[in-house]
Short mmCIF file of C-alpha atoms in Angstrom, two decimals:
data_model
loop_
_atom_site.label_atom_id
_atom_site.label_comp_id
_atom_site.label_asym_id
_atom_site.label_seq_id
_atom_site.Cartn_x
_atom_site.Cartn_y
_atom_site.Cartn_z
CA MET R 1 -6.79 -2.35 19.18
CA THR R 2 -3.69 -0.59 20.49
CA LYS R 3 -3.50 3.03 19.41
CA SER R 4 -2.00 4.64 22.54
CA LEU R 5 0.70 7.21 21.95
CA THR R 6 4.17 6.72 23.44
CA ARG R 7 7.43 8.61 23.54
CA THR R 8 8.05 7.46 19.95
CA HIS R 9 5.25 9.80 18.80
CA ASP R 10 6.52 12.89 20.65
CA PRO R 11 6.39 15.72 18.08
CA ALA R 12 9.27 17.46 19.87
CA ALA R 13 11.61 14.50 19.41
CA ARG R 14 14.53 15.03 17.02
CA SER R 15 17.17 12.74 15.58
CA PHE R 16 20.86 13.48 15.23
CA VAL R 17 20.42 12.38 11.58
CA GLU R 18 19.96 15.85 10.11
CA SER R 19 17.92 14.80 7.08
CA ALA R 20 15.27 13.27 9.35
CA GLY R 21 14.24 16.76 10.47
CA ARG R 22 13.75 18.32 7.05
CA PRO R 23 10.24 19.75 6.57
CA GLY R 24 8.07 17.59 4.34
CA GLY R 25 10.34 14.57 4.66
CA ASP R 26 8.88 11.07 4.75
CA PHE R 27 11.06 9.45 7.37
CA PRO R 28 11.41 11.46 10.59
CA ILE R 29 12.25 9.70 13.84
CA GLN R 30 8.52 9.33 14.55
CA ASN R 31 8.18 7.00 11.52
CA LEU R 32 11.00 4.41 11.41
CA PRO R 33 9.59 2.07 8.72
CA PHE R 34 11.06 -1.37 8.05
CA GLY R 35 12.42 -2.60 4.75
CA VAL R 36 14.99 -4.87 3.11
CA PHE R 37 18.01 -3.61 1.16
CA ALA R 38 21.46 -4.37 -0.17
CA ARG R 39 24.29 -1.95 -0.85
CA ARG R 40 24.99 -1.58 -4.56
CA GLY R 41 28.29 -2.96 -5.79
CA ARG R 42 29.06 -4.82 -2.56
CA ASN R 43 27.96 -8.33 -3.58
CA GLU R 44 26.37 -8.72 -0.17
CA ALA R 45 23.20 -10.46 0.95
CA GLU R 46 19.97 -8.60 1.52
CA ARG R 47 19.43 -7.35 5.04
CA ILE R 48 16.76 -5.67 7.14
CA GLY R 49 16.92 -1.92 7.56
CA VAL R 50 14.93 0.95 9.00
CA ALA R 51 14.61 4.30 7.21
CA ILE R 52 15.60 7.53 8.99
CA GLY R 53 15.76 10.66 6.84
CA ASP R 54 17.83 9.82 3.77
CA GLN R 55 19.68 7.03 5.59
CA ILE R 56 19.03 3.37 6.40
CA VAL R 57 19.94 1.79 9.73
CA ASP R 58 21.57 -1.55 8.92
CA LEU R 59 20.04 -3.74 11.64
CA ASN R 60 22.39 -6.63 10.92
CA ARG R 61 25.37 -4.42 11.61
CA ALA R 62 23.64 -2.79 14.59
CA ALA R 63 23.11 -6.21 16.14
CA GLY R 64 26.72 -7.14 15.48
CA GLN R 65 27.85 -4.04 17.37
CA GLY R 66 25.72 -4.93 20.37
CA LEU R 67 23.34 -2.01 19.90
CA LEU R 68 20.31 -4.31 20.01
CA ALA R 69 21.47 -6.43 22.96
CA ALA R 70 18.58 -5.14 25.05
CA LEU R 71 16.19 -7.05 22.79
CA GLU R 72 15.33 -10.72 23.28
CA PRO R 73 17.67 -13.15 21.48
CA GLU R 74 14.79 -14.37 19.30
CA ILE R 75 14.17 -10.83 18.06
CA GLN R 76 17.85 -10.26 17.39
CA SER R 77 17.93 -13.50 15.41
CA ALA R 78 14.90 -12.38 13.37
CA LEU R 79 16.62 -9.10 12.54
CA ALA R 80 19.59 -10.99 11.10
CA ALA R 81 17.35 -12.57 8.44
CA ARG R 82 17.22 -11.57 4.78
CA THR R 83 13.48 -10.79 4.88
CA LEU R 84 10.99 -9.50 7.43
CA ASN R 85 9.16 -12.84 7.63
CA PRO R 86 10.80 -14.11 10.85
CA LEU R 87 10.00 -10.80 12.57
CA LEU R 88 6.45 -10.86 11.18
CA SER R 89 5.96 -14.35 12.60
CA MET R 90 6.64 -12.98 16.09
CA GLY R 91 3.74 -10.53 15.85
CA ARG R 92 3.41 -6.81 16.26
CA PRO R 93 4.83 -6.62 19.82
CA ALA R 94 8.27 -7.67 18.56
CA GLY R 95 8.27 -4.94 15.93
CA ARG R 96 7.20 -2.44 18.55
CA LEU R 97 10.18 -3.32 20.76
CA VAL R 98 12.57 -2.85 17.84
CA ARG R 99 10.97 0.49 16.99
CA GLU R 100 11.32 1.71 20.57
CA ARG R 101 14.97 0.66 20.80
CA LEU R 102 15.85 2.37 17.52
CA PHE R 103 14.00 5.51 18.58
CA ASP R 104 16.21 5.72 21.67
CA LEU R 105 19.38 5.09 19.65
CA LEU R 106 18.53 7.67 16.96
CA CYS R 107 17.44 10.50 19.27
CA GLU R 108 19.69 13.55 19.22
CA ASP R 109 20.79 12.75 22.77
CA GLY R 110 20.77 8.96 22.26
CA PRO R 111 23.53 6.66 23.52
CA SER R 112 26.30 5.15 21.38
CA ARG R 113 25.95 7.79 18.68
CA GLY R 114 29.27 6.92 17.07
CA GLN R 115 28.34 3.25 16.78
CA VAL R 116 24.93 4.13 15.35
CA VAL R 117 26.49 6.40 12.72
CA ASP R 118 28.67 3.46 11.68
CA CYS R 119 25.47 1.50 10.96
CA LEU R 120 23.96 4.12 8.63
CA VAL R 121 23.81 3.49 4.89
CA PRO R 122 22.92 6.36 2.51
CA MET R 123 19.63 5.47 0.86
CA GLU R 124 20.94 6.60 -2.53
CA THR R 125 23.58 3.84 -2.41
CA ALA R 126 21.13 1.06 -1.58
CA GLU R 127 18.96 -1.20 -3.68
CA LEU R 128 15.58 -1.65 -2.02
CA MET R 129 13.91 -5.06 -2.16
CA LEU R 130 10.52 -6.54 -1.45
CA PRO R 131 10.24 -6.34 2.34
CA ALA R 132 8.97 -9.90 2.76
CA VAL R 133 8.46 -13.16 0.96
CA ILE R 134 4.79 -12.76 0.12
CA GLY R 135 3.09 -16.14 0.25
CA ASP R 136 -0.41 -15.02 -0.65
CA TYR R 137 -2.03 -11.85 -1.92
CA SER R 138 -5.70 -10.87 -1.76
CA ASP R 139 -7.18 -7.66 -3.10
CA PHE R 140 -10.37 -6.02 -1.88
CA TYR R 141 -12.85 -3.47 -3.23
CA ALA R 142 -13.25 -1.39 -0.08
CA SER R 143 -13.96 2.08 -1.52
CA ILE R 144 -17.66 2.72 -1.98
CA HIS R 145 -16.84 5.73 -4.18
CA HIS R 146 -14.76 3.56 -6.52
CA ALA R 147 -17.38 0.81 -6.55
CA THR R 148 -20.15 3.31 -7.28
CA ASN R 149 -18.22 4.99 -10.08
CA VAL R 150 -17.34 1.72 -11.79
CA GLY R 151 -20.85 0.37 -11.32
CA SER R 152 -22.30 3.55 -12.83
CA MET R 153 -20.43 2.91 -16.07
CA PHE R 154 -22.05 -0.48 -16.56
CA ARG R 155 -25.25 -0.29 -14.46
CA PRO R 156 -26.27 3.38 -14.27
CA GLU R 157 -29.61 2.55 -12.67
CA ASN R 158 -28.12 0.27 -10.02
CA PRO R 159 -24.38 0.96 -9.56
CA LEU R 160 -23.88 -1.05 -6.37
CA LEU R 161 -24.71 -4.73 -6.33
CA PRO R 162 -26.91 -5.85 -3.40
CA ASN R 163 -24.05 -7.48 -1.46
CA TYR R 164 -21.65 -4.51 -1.39
CA LYS R 165 -22.80 -2.96 1.89
CA TYR R 166 -22.90 -6.33 3.64
CA VAL R 167 -19.73 -8.11 2.62
CA PRO R 168 -16.18 -6.87 1.91
CA ILE R 169 -15.71 -7.87 -1.73
CA GLY R 170 -12.33 -9.32 -2.65
CA TYR R 171 -10.47 -11.80 -4.81
CA HIS R 172 -7.30 -13.85 -4.51
CA GLY R 173 -4.43 -12.38 -6.53
CA ARG R 174 -1.08 -13.69 -7.62
CA SER R 175 1.90 -13.25 -5.28
CA SER R 176 4.52 -14.38 -7.80
CA SER R 177 4.12 -11.21 -9.88
CA ILE R 178 4.41 -8.73 -7.00
CA VAL R 179 7.38 -6.43 -7.60
CA VAL R 180 9.02 -3.64 -5.67
CA SER R 181 8.80 0.02 -6.63
CA GLY R 182 10.97 0.87 -9.63
CA ALA R 183 10.61 -2.46 -11.40
CA PRO R 184 9.42 -2.07 -15.01
CA VAL R 185 5.94 -3.27 -15.94
CA LYS R 186 5.57 -4.99 -19.31
CA ARG R 187 2.29 -4.35 -21.11
CA PRO R 188 0.31 -7.60 -20.86
CA MET R 189 -1.07 -9.68 -23.69
CA GLY R 190 -4.52 -11.19 -23.57
CA GLN R 191 -7.86 -11.81 -25.20
CA ILE R 192 -9.73 -8.61 -26.10
CA LYS R 193 -13.20 -8.28 -27.54
CA GLY R 194 -14.50 -4.92 -28.72
CA ASP R 195 -18.12 -3.88 -28.38
CA GLN R 196 -18.59 -4.01 -32.13
CA THR R 197 -16.80 -7.29 -32.80
CA THR R 198 -18.21 -10.80 -32.72
CA ALA R 199 -15.08 -12.65 -31.58
CA PRO R 200 -12.06 -11.79 -29.42
CA VAL R 201 -8.51 -11.31 -30.63
CA PHE R 202 -5.25 -11.96 -28.80
CA GLY R 203 -2.89 -9.03 -28.46
CA PRO R 204 -1.42 -6.35 -26.18
CA SER R 205 -3.78 -4.52 -23.84
CA ARG R 206 -4.85 -1.15 -25.19
CA SER R 207 -6.52 -0.06 -21.94
CA LEU R 208 -3.75 -0.45 -19.37
CA ASP R 209 -4.51 1.22 -16.04
CA TYR R 210 -3.13 1.70 -12.53
CA GLU R 211 -4.97 1.36 -9.24
CA CYS R 212 -3.92 3.48 -6.25
CA GLU R 213 -4.18 1.31 -3.13
CA ILE R 214 -2.81 0.62 0.33
CA GLY R 215 -1.32 -2.79 1.11
CA ALA R 216 -1.37 -4.37 4.58
CA LEU R 217 1.38 -6.83 5.55
CA ILE R 218 0.19 -9.62 7.84
CA SER R 219 1.99 -10.55 11.06
CA GLY R 220 1.19 -13.43 13.36
CA GLY R 221 -1.61 -15.18 11.56
CA ASN R 222 -4.16 -17.84 12.46
CA PRO R 223 -4.25 -21.64 12.22
CA ARG R 224 -6.40 -23.06 9.45
CA GLY R 225 -9.97 -23.56 10.61
CA THR R 226 -9.87 -20.70 13.11
CA GLU R 227 -11.13 -17.14 12.90
CA ILE R 228 -9.65 -13.73 13.70
CA PRO R 229 -12.15 -11.76 15.81
CA ILE R 230 -12.65 -8.13 14.85
CA GLY R 231 -11.21 -6.97 18.16
CA GLU R 232 -7.93 -8.81 17.44
CA ALA R 233 -7.65 -8.15 13.73
CA GLU R 234 -5.29 -5.17 13.85
CA GLN R 235 -2.79 -7.14 15.92
CA HIS R 236 -2.35 -9.22 12.76
CA ILE R 237 -1.34 -6.20 10.65
CA PHE R 238 2.35 -5.32 10.97
CA GLY R 239 2.20 -2.25 8.78
CA LEU R 240 1.14 -0.62 5.54
CA SER R 241 2.72 0.16 2.17
CA LEU R 242 1.62 1.83 -1.03
CA LEU R 243 0.31 -0.56 -3.67
CA ASN R 244 -0.43 -0.30 -7.39
CA ASP R 245 -2.55 -3.14 -8.74
CA TRP R 246 -1.97 -2.67 -12.47
CA SER R 247 -5.06 -3.59 -14.50
CA ALA R 248 -5.71 -4.30 -18.18
CA ARG R 249 -9.27 -3.03 -18.50
CA ASP R 250 -9.96 -4.43 -21.97
CA ILE R 251 -8.80 -7.91 -20.98
CA GLN R 252 -10.76 -7.58 -17.75
CA ALA R 253 -13.99 -6.62 -19.52
CA TRP R 254 -13.95 -9.83 -21.57
CA GLU R 255 -12.76 -12.33 -18.95
CA TYR R 256 -14.29 -11.24 -15.64
CA GLN R 257 -17.67 -12.92 -16.02
CA PRO R 258 -18.55 -15.17 -14.28
CA LEU R 259 -15.55 -15.65 -11.97
CA GLY R 260 -13.89 -12.23 -11.77
CA PRO R 261 -10.34 -10.93 -12.35
CA PHE R 262 -7.65 -13.22 -13.74
CA LEU R 263 -5.11 -12.35 -16.45
CA ALA R 264 -6.15 -8.70 -16.41
CA LYS R 265 -4.56 -8.29 -12.99
CA ASN R 266 -2.05 -11.05 -12.30
CA PHE R 267 0.77 -9.78 -14.55
CA ALA R 268 2.14 -7.19 -12.08
CA THR R 269 1.41 -5.58 -8.73
CA THR R 270 3.87 -2.98 -7.44
CA VAL R 271 4.45 -2.25 -3.75
CA SER R 272 6.56 0.42 -2.09
CA PRO R 273 9.62 -0.91 -0.23
CA TRP R 274 9.02 0.63 3.20
CA VAL R 275 6.50 -0.83 5.65
CA ILE R 276 5.00 1.90 7.84
CA THR R 277 4.17 0.20 11.13
CA MET R 278 0.71 0.44 12.63
CA ASP R 279 2.40 1.83 15.73
CA ALA R 280 3.84 4.73 13.74
CA LEU R 281 0.35 5.41 12.37
CA ALA R 282 -1.25 5.69 15.81
CA PRO R 283 -1.50 9.53 15.79
CA PHE R 284 -3.40 9.44 12.51
CA ARG R 285 -6.24 7.11 13.38
CA VAL R 286 -9.71 8.39 12.55
CA PRO R 287 -13.27 7.05 12.81
CA ALA R 288 -14.44 4.43 10.35
CA TYR R 289 -16.49 5.57 7.37
CA ASP R 290 -19.67 7.29 8.55
CA ARG R 291 -22.34 5.11 6.99
CA PRO R 292 -25.61 6.84 6.07
CA ALA R 293 -28.51 6.11 8.40
CA ASP R 294 -30.28 3.99 5.79
CA ASP R 295 -27.25 1.74 5.17
CA PRO R 296 -27.32 -1.66 6.89
CA ASP R 297 -25.19 -2.10 9.99
CA PRO R 298 -22.21 -4.43 9.59
CA LEU R 299 -23.02 -7.98 10.60
CA PRO R 300 -21.95 -8.68 14.21
CA TYR R 301 -18.70 -10.46 13.30
CA LEU R 302 -17.64 -7.33 11.36
CA PHE R 303 -18.47 -4.80 14.04
CA SER R 304 -16.75 -3.51 17.16
CA GLU R 305 -17.26 -0.18 18.83
CA ALA R 306 -13.51 0.40 18.94
CA ASP R 307 -13.22 -0.18 15.19
CA ARG R 308 -16.12 2.19 14.55
CA ARG R 309 -14.46 4.91 16.65
CA SER R 310 -10.94 4.67 15.24
CA GLY R 311 -10.70 1.96 12.59
CA GLY R 312 -9.83 4.42 9.81
CA VAL R 313 -6.37 5.76 8.95
CA GLY R 314 -5.88 9.32 7.75
CA ILE R 315 -3.53 8.65 4.83
CA THR R 316 -3.44 11.03 1.86
CA VAL R 317 -2.56 9.27 -1.39
CA GLU R 318 -1.55 10.99 -4.61
CA VAL R 319 -0.97 9.67 -8.13
CA TYR R 320 1.51 11.27 -10.54
CA LEU R 321 2.10 10.62 -14.23
CA ARG R 322 5.22 11.41 -16.25
CA THR R 323 5.36 10.45 -19.89
CA SER R 324 8.55 9.64 -21.78
CA ARG R 325 8.21 13.00 -23.54
CA MET R 326 7.95 14.80 -20.20
CA ARG R 327 11.11 13.07 -18.99
CA ALA R 328 12.96 13.97 -22.19
CA ASP R 329 11.91 17.62 -21.86
CA GLY R 330 12.71 17.79 -18.14
CA ILE R 331 9.07 18.37 -17.20
CA ALA R 332 8.06 17.24 -13.72
CA ALA R 333 5.39 14.61 -13.19
CA THR R 334 1.84 15.95 -13.10
CA ARG R 335 -0.52 15.02 -10.30
CA LEU R 336 -3.60 13.19 -11.53
CA SER R 337 -5.46 12.66 -8.27
CA GLN R 338 -5.44 13.01 -4.51
CA ALA R 339 -7.65 11.02 -2.16
CA SER R 340 -7.96 10.00 1.48
CA PHE R 341 -7.77 6.45 2.77
CA ALA R 342 -10.15 7.57 5.53
CA THR R 343 -13.04 7.44 3.05
CA MET R 344 -12.90 3.65 2.64
CA TYR R 345 -16.23 1.93 3.37
CA TRP R 346 -14.58 -1.08 5.02
CA THR R 347 -11.77 -0.83 7.60
CA LEU R 348 -8.55 -2.81 7.58
CA ALA R 349 -9.74 -4.78 10.60
CA GLN R 350 -12.93 -5.73 8.79
CA LEU R 351 -10.94 -6.91 5.76
CA VAL R 352 -8.73 -9.15 7.91
CA THR R 353 -11.62 -10.50 9.95
CA HIS R 354 -13.70 -11.28 6.89
CA HIS R 355 -10.75 -12.93 5.14
CA ALA R 356 -10.34 -15.38 8.03
CA SER R 357 -14.02 -15.72 8.90
CA ASN R 358 -14.36 -19.02 7.02
CA GLY R 359 -11.27 -20.50 8.64
CA CYS R 360 -8.81 -19.31 5.98
CA ASN R 361 -5.33 -19.28 7.51
CA LEU R 362 -3.48 -16.00 7.07
CA ARG R 363 0.29 -16.27 7.37
CA PRO R 364 3.14 -13.88 8.20
CA GLY R 365 4.06 -12.02 5.02
CA ASP R 366 0.66 -12.32 3.36
CA LEU R 367 -0.41 -9.12 1.62
CA ILE R 368 -3.90 -7.63 1.62
CA GLY R 369 -4.77 -4.86 -0.85
CA SER R 370 -7.42 -2.30 -0.01
CA GLY R 371 -8.72 -1.88 -3.52
CA THR R 372 -8.66 1.42 -5.43
CA ILE R 373 -8.85 4.46 -3.16
CA SER R 374 -11.31 6.99 -4.54
CA GLY R 375 -13.29 9.83 -3.00
CA PRO R 376 -16.43 11.77 -3.86
CA ALA R 377 -14.83 14.37 -6.16
CA LYS R 378 -13.48 13.81 -9.67
CA ASP R 379 -9.91 14.59 -8.63
CA ASN R 380 -10.23 11.92 -5.91
CA ARG R 381 -10.53 9.09 -8.43
CA GLY R 382 -7.76 6.53 -8.02
CA CYS R 383 -7.52 5.04 -11.53
CA LEU R 384 -7.79 6.12 -15.16
CA LEU R 385 -10.92 4.04 -15.67
CA GLU R 386 -12.67 6.52 -13.36
CA LEU R 387 -10.72 9.67 -14.22
CA THR R 388 -11.42 9.32 -17.95
CA TRP R 389 -14.78 7.64 -17.42
CA ARG R 390 -13.86 4.50 -19.36
CA GLY R 391 -11.85 6.56 -21.83
CA ASN R 392 -14.71 8.85 -22.84
CA GLU R 393 -13.29 11.90 -21.04
CA PRO R 394 -9.56 11.92 -21.89
CA LEU R 395 -7.00 13.82 -19.83
CA THR R 396 -4.83 16.54 -21.38
CA LEU R 397 -1.34 16.72 -19.87
CA PRO R 398 0.91 19.82 -19.58
CA THR R 399 2.68 18.82 -22.83
CA GLY R 400 -0.62 18.67 -24.71
CA GLU R 401 -0.47 14.87 -24.75
CA VAL R 402 -3.78 13.11 -24.24
CA ARG R 403 -4.36 10.01 -22.15
CA ARG R 404 -7.35 7.71 -21.91
CA PHE R 405 -5.21 4.85 -20.59
CA LEU R 406 -1.48 4.32 -20.18
CA LEU R 407 0.91 4.31 -23.13
CA ASP R 408 4.35 2.71 -23.33
CA GLY R 409 6.95 4.79 -21.53
CA ASP R 410 4.46 6.28 -19.07
CA GLU R 411 5.72 6.39 -15.49
CA VAL R 412 3.14 6.19 -12.69
CA SER R 413 4.15 7.03 -9.15
CA ILE R 414 1.99 6.85 -6.04
CA ARG R 415 2.94 8.80 -2.94
CA GLY R 416 1.36 8.81 0.48
CA TYR R 417 1.64 10.68 3.74
CA CYS R 418 -0.10 11.38 7.05
CA GLU R 419 -0.27 14.76 8.70
CA ARG R 420 -2.37 16.48 11.33
CA GLU R 421 -1.99 19.28 13.83
CA GLY R 422 0.02 18.26 16.85
CA ALA R 423 1.86 15.41 15.12
CA VAL R 424 4.92 15.15 12.90
CA ARG R 425 4.19 14.39 9.26
CA ILE R 426 5.22 10.89 8.19
CA GLY R 427 5.40 9.56 4.65
CA PHE R 428 5.30 6.27 2.77
CA GLY R 429 7.95 6.96 0.16
CA GLU R 430 7.08 6.12 -3.43
CA CYS R 431 5.47 3.30 -5.41
CA ARG R 432 6.67 3.70 -9.01
CA GLY R 433 6.62 1.78 -12.29
CA VAL R 434 7.28 2.48 -15.99
CA ILE R 435 5.28 0.78 -18.74
CA GLU R 436 7.36 -1.24 -21.22
CA THR R 437 6.26 -2.42 -24.63
CA ALA R 438 4.56 -5.83 -24.77
#
């Protein structure tokens, strides 16, 4: 795993883009996340961009002005595409070269400043798209705190099933219903059976929930029938985004046995538009989850000393809720939870390695979800199922409104950031969606 720091992580570095240096901002020059956008009202094709402060570097235009001529022709060609997939197919090293070139161009003493300024697009004038064509999507269950909480609701005497500490639990989701932040989410219909009823009914979900997660975008990939060794797994992760795997808990409760999630989760999954590269996250790597002494060791294919030492990522994730009444009254969103991605039981490398361990071929643009991020405290719980304990402990909002699960008009936003002493804070932007009536 490559986690060495370079000039692109220098906390003293500054960009001539003034907004990139604002305290608490998400996109300083040490971040430089990739995305796809189009300028509103221009009737132009989507293009690849990189966020810097409140601006986007139009890489198509930058290439046209010769600013990326130092890069290999194949990389320049990939940057002229309408999605990140061609760049993802070249692997992480290609993204690293682009990041380093842009860092040099955007520095306060960088060359060709006038030309670079001509390539900047104000973020407020841009429509942000899905960063890649996502061929496949798999979601995991990597938080032991989330798994224990959910298990406690249904199996108080034995919350964790026997396989949890041996195998990263996951399921294959639906890529066709993945949407970018800001897209509305229609309340799903489905079969629902109450505890006191003898037969199910078909209707709108009454227990709609969010799940605060991190999504990993795959680069490179592996041929079908081959594996991805644990020591190589992170080279197949281009970067991370915020992810909300919306869940209809009442539909899920009726359908999940014996094969697991289906219609309760395939109606919508929201991802944030900016992909924070693994290279940008290098200063924020932390040890993997410290397993108790009586927990089993990972099986050999899931273990490497390097992953144990620094396989975690110190990302803080927060969930905010704003009801339609709060918006009408001008009341800011209220924070429901805050948790750390560093508390996940399974690392990203372990998820990738396990996914491919049976010869499954991962492809550039595939998306892997971490599963709900929850911690040991109540305010670390990453979904309403946990926060309200299956609806039995409702939340009271600043307006006096009560929530067990989401109502129509509710807006959920997930935010994420990394910060530590000696490094510049970087952020993930926002992953947002508003619930519409079924």
